[in-house]
PDB file of C-alpha atoms and ligand atoms in Angstrom:
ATOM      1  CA  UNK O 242     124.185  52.962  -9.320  1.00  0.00           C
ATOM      2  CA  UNK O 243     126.946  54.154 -11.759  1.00  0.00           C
ATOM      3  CA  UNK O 244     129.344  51.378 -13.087  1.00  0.00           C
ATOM      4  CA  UNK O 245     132.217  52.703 -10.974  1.00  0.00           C
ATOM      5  CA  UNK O 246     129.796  52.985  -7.569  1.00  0.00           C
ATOM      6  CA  UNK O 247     129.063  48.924  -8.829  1.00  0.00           C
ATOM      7  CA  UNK O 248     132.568  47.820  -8.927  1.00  0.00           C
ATOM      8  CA  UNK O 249     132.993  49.154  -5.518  1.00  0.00           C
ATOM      9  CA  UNK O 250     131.056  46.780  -4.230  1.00  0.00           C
ATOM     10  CA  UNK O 251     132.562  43.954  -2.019  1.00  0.00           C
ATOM     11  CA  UNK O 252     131.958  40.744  -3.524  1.00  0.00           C
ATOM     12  CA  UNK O 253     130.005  38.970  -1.236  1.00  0.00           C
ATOM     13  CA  UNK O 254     127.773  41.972  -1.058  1.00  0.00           C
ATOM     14  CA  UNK O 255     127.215  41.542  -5.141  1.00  0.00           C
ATOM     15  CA  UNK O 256     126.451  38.296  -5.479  1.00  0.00           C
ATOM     16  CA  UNK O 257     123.552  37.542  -3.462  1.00  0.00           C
ATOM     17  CA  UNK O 258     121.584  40.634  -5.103  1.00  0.00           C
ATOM     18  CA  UNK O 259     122.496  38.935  -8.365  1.00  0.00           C
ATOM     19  CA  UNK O 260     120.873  35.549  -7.155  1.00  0.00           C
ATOM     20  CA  UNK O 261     117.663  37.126  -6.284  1.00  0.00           C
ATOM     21  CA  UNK O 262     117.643  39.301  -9.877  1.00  0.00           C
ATOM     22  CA  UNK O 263     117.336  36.396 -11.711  1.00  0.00           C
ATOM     23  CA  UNK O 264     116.295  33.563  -9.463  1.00  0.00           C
ATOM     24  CA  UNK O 265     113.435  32.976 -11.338  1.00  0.00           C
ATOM     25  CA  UNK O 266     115.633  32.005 -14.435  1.00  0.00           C
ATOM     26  CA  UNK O 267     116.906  28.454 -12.710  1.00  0.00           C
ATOM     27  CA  UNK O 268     115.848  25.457 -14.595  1.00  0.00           C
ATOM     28  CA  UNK O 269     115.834  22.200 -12.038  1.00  0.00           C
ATOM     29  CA  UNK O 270     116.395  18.575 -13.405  1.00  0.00           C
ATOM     30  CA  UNK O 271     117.101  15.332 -11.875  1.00  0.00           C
ATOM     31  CA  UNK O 272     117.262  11.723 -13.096  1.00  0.00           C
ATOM     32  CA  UNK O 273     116.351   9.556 -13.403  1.00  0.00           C
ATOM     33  CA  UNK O 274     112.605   9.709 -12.744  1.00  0.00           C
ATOM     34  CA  UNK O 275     111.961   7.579 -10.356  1.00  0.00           C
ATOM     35  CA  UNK O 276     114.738   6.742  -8.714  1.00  0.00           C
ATOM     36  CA  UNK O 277     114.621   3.314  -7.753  1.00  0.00           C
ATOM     37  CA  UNK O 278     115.914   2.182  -4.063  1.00  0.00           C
ATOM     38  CA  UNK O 279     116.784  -1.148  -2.263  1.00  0.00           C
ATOM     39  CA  UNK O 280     116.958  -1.551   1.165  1.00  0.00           C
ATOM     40  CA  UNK O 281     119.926  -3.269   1.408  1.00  0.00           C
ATOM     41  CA  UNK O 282     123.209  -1.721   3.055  1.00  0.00           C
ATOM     42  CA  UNK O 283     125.428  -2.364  -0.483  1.00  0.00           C
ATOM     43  CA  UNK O 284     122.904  -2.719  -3.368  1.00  0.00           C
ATOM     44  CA  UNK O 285     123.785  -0.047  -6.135  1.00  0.00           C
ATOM     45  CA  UNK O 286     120.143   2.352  -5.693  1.00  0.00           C
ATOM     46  CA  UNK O 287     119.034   5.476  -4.933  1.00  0.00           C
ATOM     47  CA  UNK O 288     121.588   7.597  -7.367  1.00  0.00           C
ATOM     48  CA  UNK O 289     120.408  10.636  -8.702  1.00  0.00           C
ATOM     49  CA  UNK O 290     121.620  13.630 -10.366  1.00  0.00           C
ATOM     50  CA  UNK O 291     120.451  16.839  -9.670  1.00  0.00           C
ATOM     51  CA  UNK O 292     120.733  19.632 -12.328  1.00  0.00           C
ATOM     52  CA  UNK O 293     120.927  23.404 -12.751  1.00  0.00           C
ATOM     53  CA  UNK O 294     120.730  25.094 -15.451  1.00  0.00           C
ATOM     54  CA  UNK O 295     120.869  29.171 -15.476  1.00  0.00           C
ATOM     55  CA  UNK O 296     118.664  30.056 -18.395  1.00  0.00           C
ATOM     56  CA  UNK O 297     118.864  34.052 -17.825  1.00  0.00           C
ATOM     57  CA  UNK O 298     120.957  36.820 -19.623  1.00  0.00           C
ATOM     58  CA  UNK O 299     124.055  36.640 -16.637  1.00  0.00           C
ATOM     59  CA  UNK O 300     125.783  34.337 -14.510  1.00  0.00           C
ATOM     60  CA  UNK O 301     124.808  33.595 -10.896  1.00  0.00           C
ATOM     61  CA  UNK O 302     125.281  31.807  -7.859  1.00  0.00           C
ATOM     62  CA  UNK O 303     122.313  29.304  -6.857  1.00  0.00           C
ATOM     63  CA  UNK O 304     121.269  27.294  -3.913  1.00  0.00           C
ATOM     64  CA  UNK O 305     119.404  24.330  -4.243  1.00  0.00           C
ATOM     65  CA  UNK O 306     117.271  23.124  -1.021  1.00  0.00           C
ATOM     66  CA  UNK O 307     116.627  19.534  -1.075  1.00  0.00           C
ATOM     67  CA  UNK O 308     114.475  17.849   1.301  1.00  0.00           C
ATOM     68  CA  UNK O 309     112.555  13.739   1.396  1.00  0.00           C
ATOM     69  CA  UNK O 310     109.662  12.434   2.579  1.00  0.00           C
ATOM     70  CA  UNK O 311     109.633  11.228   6.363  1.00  0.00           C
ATOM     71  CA  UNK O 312     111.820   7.824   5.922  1.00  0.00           C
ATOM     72  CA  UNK O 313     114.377   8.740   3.236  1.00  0.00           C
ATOM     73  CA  UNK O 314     118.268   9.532   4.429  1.00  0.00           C
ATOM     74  CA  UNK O 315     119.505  12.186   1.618  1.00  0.00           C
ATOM     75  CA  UNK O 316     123.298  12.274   1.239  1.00  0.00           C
ATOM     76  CA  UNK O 317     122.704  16.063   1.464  1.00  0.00           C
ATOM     77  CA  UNK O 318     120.328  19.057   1.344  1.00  0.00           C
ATOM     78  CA  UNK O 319     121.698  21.653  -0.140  1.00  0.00           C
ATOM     79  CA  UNK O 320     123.218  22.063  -4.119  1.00  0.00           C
ATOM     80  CA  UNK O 321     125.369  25.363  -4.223  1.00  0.00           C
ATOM     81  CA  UNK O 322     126.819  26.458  -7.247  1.00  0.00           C
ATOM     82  CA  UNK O 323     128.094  29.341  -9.867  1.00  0.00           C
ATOM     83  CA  UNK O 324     126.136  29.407 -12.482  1.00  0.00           C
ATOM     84  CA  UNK O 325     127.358  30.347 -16.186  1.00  0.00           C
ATOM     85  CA  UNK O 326     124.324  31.143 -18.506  1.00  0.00           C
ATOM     86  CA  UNK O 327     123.156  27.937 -20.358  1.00  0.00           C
ATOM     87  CA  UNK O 328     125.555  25.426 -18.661  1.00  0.00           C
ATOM     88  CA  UNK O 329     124.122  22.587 -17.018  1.00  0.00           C
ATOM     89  CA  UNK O 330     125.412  22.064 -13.438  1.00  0.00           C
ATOM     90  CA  UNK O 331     125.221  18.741 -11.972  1.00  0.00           C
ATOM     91  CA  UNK O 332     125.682  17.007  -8.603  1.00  0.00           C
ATOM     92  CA  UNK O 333     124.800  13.776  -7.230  1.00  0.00           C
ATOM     93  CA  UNK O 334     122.561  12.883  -4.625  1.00  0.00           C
ATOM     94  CA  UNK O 335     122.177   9.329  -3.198  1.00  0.00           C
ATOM     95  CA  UNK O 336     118.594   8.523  -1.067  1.00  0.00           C
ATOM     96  CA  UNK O 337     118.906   5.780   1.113  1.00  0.00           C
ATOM     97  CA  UNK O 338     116.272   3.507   3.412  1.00  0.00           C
ATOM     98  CA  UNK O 339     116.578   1.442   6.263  1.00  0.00           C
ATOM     99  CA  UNK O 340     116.444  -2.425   5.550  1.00  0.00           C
ATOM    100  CA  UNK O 341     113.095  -3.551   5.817  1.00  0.00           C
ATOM    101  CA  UNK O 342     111.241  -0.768   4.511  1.00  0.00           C
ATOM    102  CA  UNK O 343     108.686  -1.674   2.574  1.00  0.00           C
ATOM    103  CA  UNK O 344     107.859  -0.836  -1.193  1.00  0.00           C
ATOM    104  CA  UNK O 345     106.356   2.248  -1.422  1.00  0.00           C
ATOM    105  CA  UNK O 346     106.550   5.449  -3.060  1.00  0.00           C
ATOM    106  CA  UNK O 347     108.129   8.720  -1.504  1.00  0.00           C
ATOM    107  CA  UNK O 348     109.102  11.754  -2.728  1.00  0.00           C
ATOM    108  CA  UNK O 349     112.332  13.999  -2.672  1.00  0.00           C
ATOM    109  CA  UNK O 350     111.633  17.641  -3.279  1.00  0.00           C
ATOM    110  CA  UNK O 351     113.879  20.230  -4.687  1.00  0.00           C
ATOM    111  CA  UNK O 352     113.726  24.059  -4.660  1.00  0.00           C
ATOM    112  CA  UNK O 353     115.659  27.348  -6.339  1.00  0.00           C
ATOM    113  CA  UNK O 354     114.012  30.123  -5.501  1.00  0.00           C
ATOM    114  CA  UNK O 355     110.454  30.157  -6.572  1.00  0.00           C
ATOM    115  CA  UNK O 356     111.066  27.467  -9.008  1.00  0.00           C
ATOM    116  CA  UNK O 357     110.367  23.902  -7.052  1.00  0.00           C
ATOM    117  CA  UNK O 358     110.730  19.983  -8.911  1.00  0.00           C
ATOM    118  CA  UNK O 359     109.496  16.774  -7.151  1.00  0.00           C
ATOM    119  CA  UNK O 360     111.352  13.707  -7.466  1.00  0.00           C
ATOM    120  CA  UNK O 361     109.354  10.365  -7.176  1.00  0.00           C
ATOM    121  CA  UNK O 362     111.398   7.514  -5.110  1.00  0.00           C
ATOM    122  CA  UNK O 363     110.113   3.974  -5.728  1.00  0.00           C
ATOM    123  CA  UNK O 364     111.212   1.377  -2.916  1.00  0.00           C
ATOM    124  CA  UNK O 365     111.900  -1.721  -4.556  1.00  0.00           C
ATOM    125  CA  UNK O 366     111.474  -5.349  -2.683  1.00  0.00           C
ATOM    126  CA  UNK O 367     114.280  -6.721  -1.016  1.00  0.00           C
ATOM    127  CA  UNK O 368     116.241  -9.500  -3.229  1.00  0.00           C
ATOM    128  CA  UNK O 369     114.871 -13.058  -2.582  1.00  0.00           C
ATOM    129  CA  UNK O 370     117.356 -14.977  -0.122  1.00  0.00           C
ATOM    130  CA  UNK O 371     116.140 -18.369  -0.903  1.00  0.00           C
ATOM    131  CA  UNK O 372     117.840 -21.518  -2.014  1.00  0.00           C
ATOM    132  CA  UNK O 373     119.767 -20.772  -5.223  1.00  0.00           C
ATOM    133  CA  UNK O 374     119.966 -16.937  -4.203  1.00  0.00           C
ATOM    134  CA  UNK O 375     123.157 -14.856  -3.645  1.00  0.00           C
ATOM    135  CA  UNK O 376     123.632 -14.556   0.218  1.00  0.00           C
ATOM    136  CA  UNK O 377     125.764 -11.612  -0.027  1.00  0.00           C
ATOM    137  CA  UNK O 378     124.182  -9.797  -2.530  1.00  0.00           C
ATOM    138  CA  UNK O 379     123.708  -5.929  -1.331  1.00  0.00           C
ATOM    139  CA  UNK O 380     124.543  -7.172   2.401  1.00  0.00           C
ATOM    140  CA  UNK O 381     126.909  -4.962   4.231  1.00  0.00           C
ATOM    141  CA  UNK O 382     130.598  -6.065   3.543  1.00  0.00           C
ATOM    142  CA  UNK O 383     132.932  -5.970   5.902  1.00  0.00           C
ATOM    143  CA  UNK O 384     137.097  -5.629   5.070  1.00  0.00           C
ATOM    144  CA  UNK O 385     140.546  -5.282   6.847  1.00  0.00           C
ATOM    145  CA  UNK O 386     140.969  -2.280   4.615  1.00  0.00           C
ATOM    146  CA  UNK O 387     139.984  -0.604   1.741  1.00  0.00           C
ATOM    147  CA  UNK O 388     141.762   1.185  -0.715  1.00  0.00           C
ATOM    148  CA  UNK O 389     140.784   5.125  -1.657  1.00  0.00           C
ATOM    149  CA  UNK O 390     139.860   4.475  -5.078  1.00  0.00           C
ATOM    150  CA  UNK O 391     137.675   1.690  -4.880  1.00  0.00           C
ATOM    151  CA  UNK O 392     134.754   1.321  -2.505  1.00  0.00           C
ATOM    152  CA  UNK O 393     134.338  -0.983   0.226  1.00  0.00           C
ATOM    153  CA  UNK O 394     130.705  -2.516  -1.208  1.00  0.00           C
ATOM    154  CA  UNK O 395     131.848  -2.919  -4.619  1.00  0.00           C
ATOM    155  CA  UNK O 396     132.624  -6.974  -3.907  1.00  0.00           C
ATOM    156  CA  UNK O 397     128.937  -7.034  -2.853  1.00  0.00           C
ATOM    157  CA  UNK O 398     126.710  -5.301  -5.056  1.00  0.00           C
ATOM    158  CA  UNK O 399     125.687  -7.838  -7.663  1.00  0.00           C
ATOM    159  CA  UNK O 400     128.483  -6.683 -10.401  1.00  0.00           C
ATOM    160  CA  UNK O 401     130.753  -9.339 -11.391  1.00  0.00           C
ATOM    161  CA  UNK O 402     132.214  -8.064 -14.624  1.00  0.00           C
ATOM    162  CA  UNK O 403     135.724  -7.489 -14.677  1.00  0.00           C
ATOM    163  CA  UNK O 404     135.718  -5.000 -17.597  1.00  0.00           C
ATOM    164  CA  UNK O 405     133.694  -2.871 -14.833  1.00  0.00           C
ATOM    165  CA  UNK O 406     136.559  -3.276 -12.118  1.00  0.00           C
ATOM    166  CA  UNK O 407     137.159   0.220 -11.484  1.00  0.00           C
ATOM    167  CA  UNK O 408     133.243   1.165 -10.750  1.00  0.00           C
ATOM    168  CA  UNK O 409     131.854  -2.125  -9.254  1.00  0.00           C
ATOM    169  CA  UNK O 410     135.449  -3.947  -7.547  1.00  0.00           C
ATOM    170  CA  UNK O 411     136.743  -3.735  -4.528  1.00  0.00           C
ATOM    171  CA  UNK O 412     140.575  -3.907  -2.875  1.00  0.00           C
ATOM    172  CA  UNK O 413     142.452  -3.615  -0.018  1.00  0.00           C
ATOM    173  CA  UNK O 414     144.595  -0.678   0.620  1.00  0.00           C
ATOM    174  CA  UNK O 415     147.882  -2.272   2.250  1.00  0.00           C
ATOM    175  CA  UNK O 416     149.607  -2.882  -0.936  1.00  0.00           C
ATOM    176  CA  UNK O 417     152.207  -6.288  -1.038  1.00  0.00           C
ATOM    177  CA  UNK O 418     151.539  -6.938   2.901  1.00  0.00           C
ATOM    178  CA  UNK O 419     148.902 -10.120   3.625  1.00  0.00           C
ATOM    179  CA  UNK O 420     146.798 -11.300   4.515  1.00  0.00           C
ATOM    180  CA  UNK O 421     143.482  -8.941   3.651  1.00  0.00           C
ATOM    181  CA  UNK O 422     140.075 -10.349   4.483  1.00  0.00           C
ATOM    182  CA  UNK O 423     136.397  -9.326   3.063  1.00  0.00           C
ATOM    183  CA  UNK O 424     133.730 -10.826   3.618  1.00  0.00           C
ATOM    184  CA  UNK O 425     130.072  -9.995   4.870  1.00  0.00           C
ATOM    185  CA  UNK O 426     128.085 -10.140   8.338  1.00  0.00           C
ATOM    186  CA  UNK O 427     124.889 -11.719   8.104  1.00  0.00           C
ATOM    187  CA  UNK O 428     122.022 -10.285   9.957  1.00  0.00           C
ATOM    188  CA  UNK O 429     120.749 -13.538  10.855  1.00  0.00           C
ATOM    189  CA  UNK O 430     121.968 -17.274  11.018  1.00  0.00           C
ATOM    190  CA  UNK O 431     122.484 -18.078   7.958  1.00  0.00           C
ATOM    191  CA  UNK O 432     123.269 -21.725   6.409  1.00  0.00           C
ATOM    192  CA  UNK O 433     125.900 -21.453   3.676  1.00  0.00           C
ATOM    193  CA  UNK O 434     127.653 -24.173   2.090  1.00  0.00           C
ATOM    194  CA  UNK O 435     129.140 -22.826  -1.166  1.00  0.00           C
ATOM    195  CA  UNK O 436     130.955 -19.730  -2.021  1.00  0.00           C
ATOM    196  CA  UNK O 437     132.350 -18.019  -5.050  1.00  0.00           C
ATOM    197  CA  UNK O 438     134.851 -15.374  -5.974  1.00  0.00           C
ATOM    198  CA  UNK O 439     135.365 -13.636  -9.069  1.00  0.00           C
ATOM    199  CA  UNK O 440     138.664 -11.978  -8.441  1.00  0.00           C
ATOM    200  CA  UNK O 441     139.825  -9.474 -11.500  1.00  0.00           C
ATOM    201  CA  UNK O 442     139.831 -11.363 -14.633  1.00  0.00           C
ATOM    202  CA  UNK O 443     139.845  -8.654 -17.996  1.00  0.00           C
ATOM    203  CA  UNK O 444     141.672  -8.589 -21.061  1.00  0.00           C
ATOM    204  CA  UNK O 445     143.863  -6.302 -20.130  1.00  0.00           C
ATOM    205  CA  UNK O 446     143.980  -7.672 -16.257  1.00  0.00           C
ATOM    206  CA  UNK O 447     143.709 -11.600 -16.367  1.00  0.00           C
ATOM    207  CA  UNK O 448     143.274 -13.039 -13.083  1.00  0.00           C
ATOM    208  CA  UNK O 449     147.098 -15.272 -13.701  1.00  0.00           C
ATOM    209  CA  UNK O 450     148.311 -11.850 -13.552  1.00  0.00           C
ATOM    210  CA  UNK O 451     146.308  -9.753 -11.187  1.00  0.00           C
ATOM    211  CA  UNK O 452     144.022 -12.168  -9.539  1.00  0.00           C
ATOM    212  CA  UNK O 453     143.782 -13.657  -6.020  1.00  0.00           C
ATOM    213  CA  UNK O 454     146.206 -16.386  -5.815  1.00  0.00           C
ATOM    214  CA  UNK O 455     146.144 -17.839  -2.374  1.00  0.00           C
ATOM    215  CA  UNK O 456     143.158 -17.776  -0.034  1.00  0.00           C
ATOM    216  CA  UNK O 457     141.421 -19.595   2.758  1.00  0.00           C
ATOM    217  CA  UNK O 458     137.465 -19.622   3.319  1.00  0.00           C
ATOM    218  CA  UNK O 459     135.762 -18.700   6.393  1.00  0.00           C
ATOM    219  CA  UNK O 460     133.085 -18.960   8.007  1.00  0.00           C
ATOM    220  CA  UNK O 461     132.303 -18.353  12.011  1.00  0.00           C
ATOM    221  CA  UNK O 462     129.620 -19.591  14.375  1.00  0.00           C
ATOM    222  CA  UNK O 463     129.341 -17.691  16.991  1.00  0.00           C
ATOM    223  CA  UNK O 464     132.650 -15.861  17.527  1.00  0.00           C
ATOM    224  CA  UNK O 465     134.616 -18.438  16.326  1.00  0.00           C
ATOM    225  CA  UNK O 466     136.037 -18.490  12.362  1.00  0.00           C
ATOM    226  CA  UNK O 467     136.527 -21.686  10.570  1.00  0.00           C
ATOM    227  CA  UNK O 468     138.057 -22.842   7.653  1.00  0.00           C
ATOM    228  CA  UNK O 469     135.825 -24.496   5.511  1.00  0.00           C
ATOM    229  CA  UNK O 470     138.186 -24.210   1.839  1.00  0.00           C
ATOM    230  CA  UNK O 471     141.451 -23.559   0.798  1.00  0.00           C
ATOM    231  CA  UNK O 472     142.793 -22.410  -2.376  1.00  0.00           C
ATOM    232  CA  UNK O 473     146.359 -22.406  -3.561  1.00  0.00           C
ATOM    233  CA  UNK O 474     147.917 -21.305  -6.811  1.00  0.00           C
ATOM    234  CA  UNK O 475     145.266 -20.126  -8.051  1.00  0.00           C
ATOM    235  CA  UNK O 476     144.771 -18.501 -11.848  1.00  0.00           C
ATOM    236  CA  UNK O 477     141.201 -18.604 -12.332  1.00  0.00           C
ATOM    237  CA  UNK O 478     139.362 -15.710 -12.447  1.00  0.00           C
ATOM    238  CA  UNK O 479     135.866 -17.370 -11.317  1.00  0.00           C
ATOM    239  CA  UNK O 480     136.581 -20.010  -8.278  1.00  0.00           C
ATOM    240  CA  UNK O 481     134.096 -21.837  -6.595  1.00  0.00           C
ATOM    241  CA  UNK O 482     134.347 -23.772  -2.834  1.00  0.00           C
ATOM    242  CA  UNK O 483     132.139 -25.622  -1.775  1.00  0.00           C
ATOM    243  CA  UNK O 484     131.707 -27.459   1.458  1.00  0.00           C
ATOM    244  CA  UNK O 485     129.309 -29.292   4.064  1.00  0.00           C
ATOM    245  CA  UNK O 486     126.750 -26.536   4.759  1.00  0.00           C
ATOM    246  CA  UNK O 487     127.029 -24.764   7.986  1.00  0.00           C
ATOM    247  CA  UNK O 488     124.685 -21.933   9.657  1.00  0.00           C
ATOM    248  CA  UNK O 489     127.022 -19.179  10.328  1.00  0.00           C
ATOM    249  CA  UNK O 490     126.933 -15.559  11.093  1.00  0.00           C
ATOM    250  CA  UNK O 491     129.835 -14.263   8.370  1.00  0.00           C
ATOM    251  CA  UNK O 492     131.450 -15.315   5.958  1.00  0.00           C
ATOM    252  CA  UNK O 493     134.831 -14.269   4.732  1.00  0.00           C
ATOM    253  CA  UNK O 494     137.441 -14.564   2.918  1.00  0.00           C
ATOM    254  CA  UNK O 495     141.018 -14.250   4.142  1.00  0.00           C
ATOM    255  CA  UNK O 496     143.368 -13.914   1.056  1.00  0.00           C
ATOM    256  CA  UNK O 497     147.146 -15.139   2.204  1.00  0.00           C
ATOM    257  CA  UNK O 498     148.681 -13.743  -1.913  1.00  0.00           C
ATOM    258  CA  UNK O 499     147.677 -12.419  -5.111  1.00  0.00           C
ATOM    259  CA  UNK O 500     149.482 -13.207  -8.356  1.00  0.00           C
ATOM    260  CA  UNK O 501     150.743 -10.060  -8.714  1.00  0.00           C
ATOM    261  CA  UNK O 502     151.957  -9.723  -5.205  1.00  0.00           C
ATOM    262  CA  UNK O 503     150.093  -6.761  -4.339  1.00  0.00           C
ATOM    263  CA  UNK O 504     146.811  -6.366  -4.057  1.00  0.00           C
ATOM    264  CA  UNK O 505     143.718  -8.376  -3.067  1.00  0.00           C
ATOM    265  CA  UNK O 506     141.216  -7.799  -6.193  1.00  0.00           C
ATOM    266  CA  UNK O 507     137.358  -8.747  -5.790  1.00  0.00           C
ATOM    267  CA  UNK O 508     134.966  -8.011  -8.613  1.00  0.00           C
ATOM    268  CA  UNK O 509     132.236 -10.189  -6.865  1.00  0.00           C
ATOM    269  CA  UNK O 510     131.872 -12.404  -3.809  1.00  0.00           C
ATOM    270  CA  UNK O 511     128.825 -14.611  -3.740  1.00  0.00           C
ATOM    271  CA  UNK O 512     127.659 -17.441  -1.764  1.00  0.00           C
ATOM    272  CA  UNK O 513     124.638 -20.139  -1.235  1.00  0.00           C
ATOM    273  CA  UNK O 514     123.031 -22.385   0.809  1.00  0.00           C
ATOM    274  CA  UNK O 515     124.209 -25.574  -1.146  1.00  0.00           C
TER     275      UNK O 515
HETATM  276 CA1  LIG F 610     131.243  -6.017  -7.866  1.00  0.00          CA
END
């Protein structure tokens, strides 16, 4: 085919033929190796990046097939991209596993072609729940809203460091209109009788400033809430309430102000048994 007859070509009728003339030239990647899972609802696990990296003479356009052991929820199964020569192209992948599944080893395959990478999965245990233990930790949170840059399990999932607020915080998305509550459903009776908030608390954000100011703490038996604590004026960034323990089925917090007047700002909500 002459250069001219080439250029004629329709696109879509161009591309695939240059996939499969250099689909053996695909290097596959993904770490890290293993990726390690908990089965809890809002523990940080199970994030991986997949690579691609075109190591032949002319860009191309490569699909990725990605499939898991029997068990394993992928947050997708296919990794489509344009691929310029010697340019590493990288998407994420998260793996997931129902609570309760046990520690074990799986697998997550991914193919290009002919070219094919396994992925080893290692199932952690569950965090220990016992006295002294975080309650909440990696338990599904529940909110009255959340706002579109921060994610709804970042109060949750063990991270209480302020200077991490953008990747690990969480806040509600109805800015200067109270009150917001977060909090998390247990999946059991659960007896709690002390719980702490770190609300945002960084050099740049101190928690007089940004923090949680006002805010009542809840807890319901059956389908009733109670107040258990309440906290006024607050500046603090870490605030703990503690109160006669009671075997409940959530636990919440419903936050009336913050100092700033406009958000509600959680780095890290914890509780315990005592
Ligand atoms: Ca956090």
């Amino acid at each position: 085919m002459n250069r001219a007859a080439l250029l004629a070509v329709p696109l879509a009728l161009l591309v695939p033929s240059l996939a499969v003339a250099h689909g053996n030239t695909i290097e596959i990647s993904a770490t890290p190796q293993p990726v390690e899972v908990v089965p809890l609802p809002c523990f940080p696990s199970g994030k991986l990046t997949l690579g691609m990296t075109n190591t032949g003479r002319k860009a191309t356009i490569a699909d990725m097939r990605i499939s898991g052991d029997p068990g394993l929820t992928l947050s997708r199964h296919q990794f489509s991209s344009y691929l310029p020569v010697d340019q590493l192209v990288k998407a994420p992948l998260e793996v997931t596993v129902p609570r309760g599944t046990a520690p074990a080893t799986y697998s997550v395959r991914l193919q290009v072609g002919r070219e094919q990478l396994t992925a080893p999965v290692t199932i952690l245990p569950t965090p220990p729940k016992g006295p002294g233990d975080n309650l909440l930790l990696g338990e599904q949170a529940v909110a009255s809203s959340t706002h579109g840059n921060m994610r709804l399990c970042g109060g949750v999932d063990g991270n209480a460091d302020s200077e991490q607020w953008g990747a690990s915080g969480w806040h509600d998305a109805t800015k200067g209109v109270f009150p917001d509550n977060y909090g998390v459903d247990f999946i059991a009776p659960t007896t709690v009788g002390r719980v702490v908030l770190q609300t945002l608390d960084s050099a740049r954000y101190p928690a007089a400033v940004m923090g949680i100011r006002d805010f009542d703490v809840q807890i319901r038996v059956g389908s009733e809430w109670t107040t258990v604590g309440e906290i006024r004026g607050n500046v603090q960034g870490h605030v703990s309430v503690s109160f006669t323990p009671v075997t409940s089925n959530a636990v919440r917090l419903v936050i009336q102000d913050s100092n700033d007047h406009g958000y509600s700002r959680i780095v890290e909500l914890e509780a315990y048994s005592a």
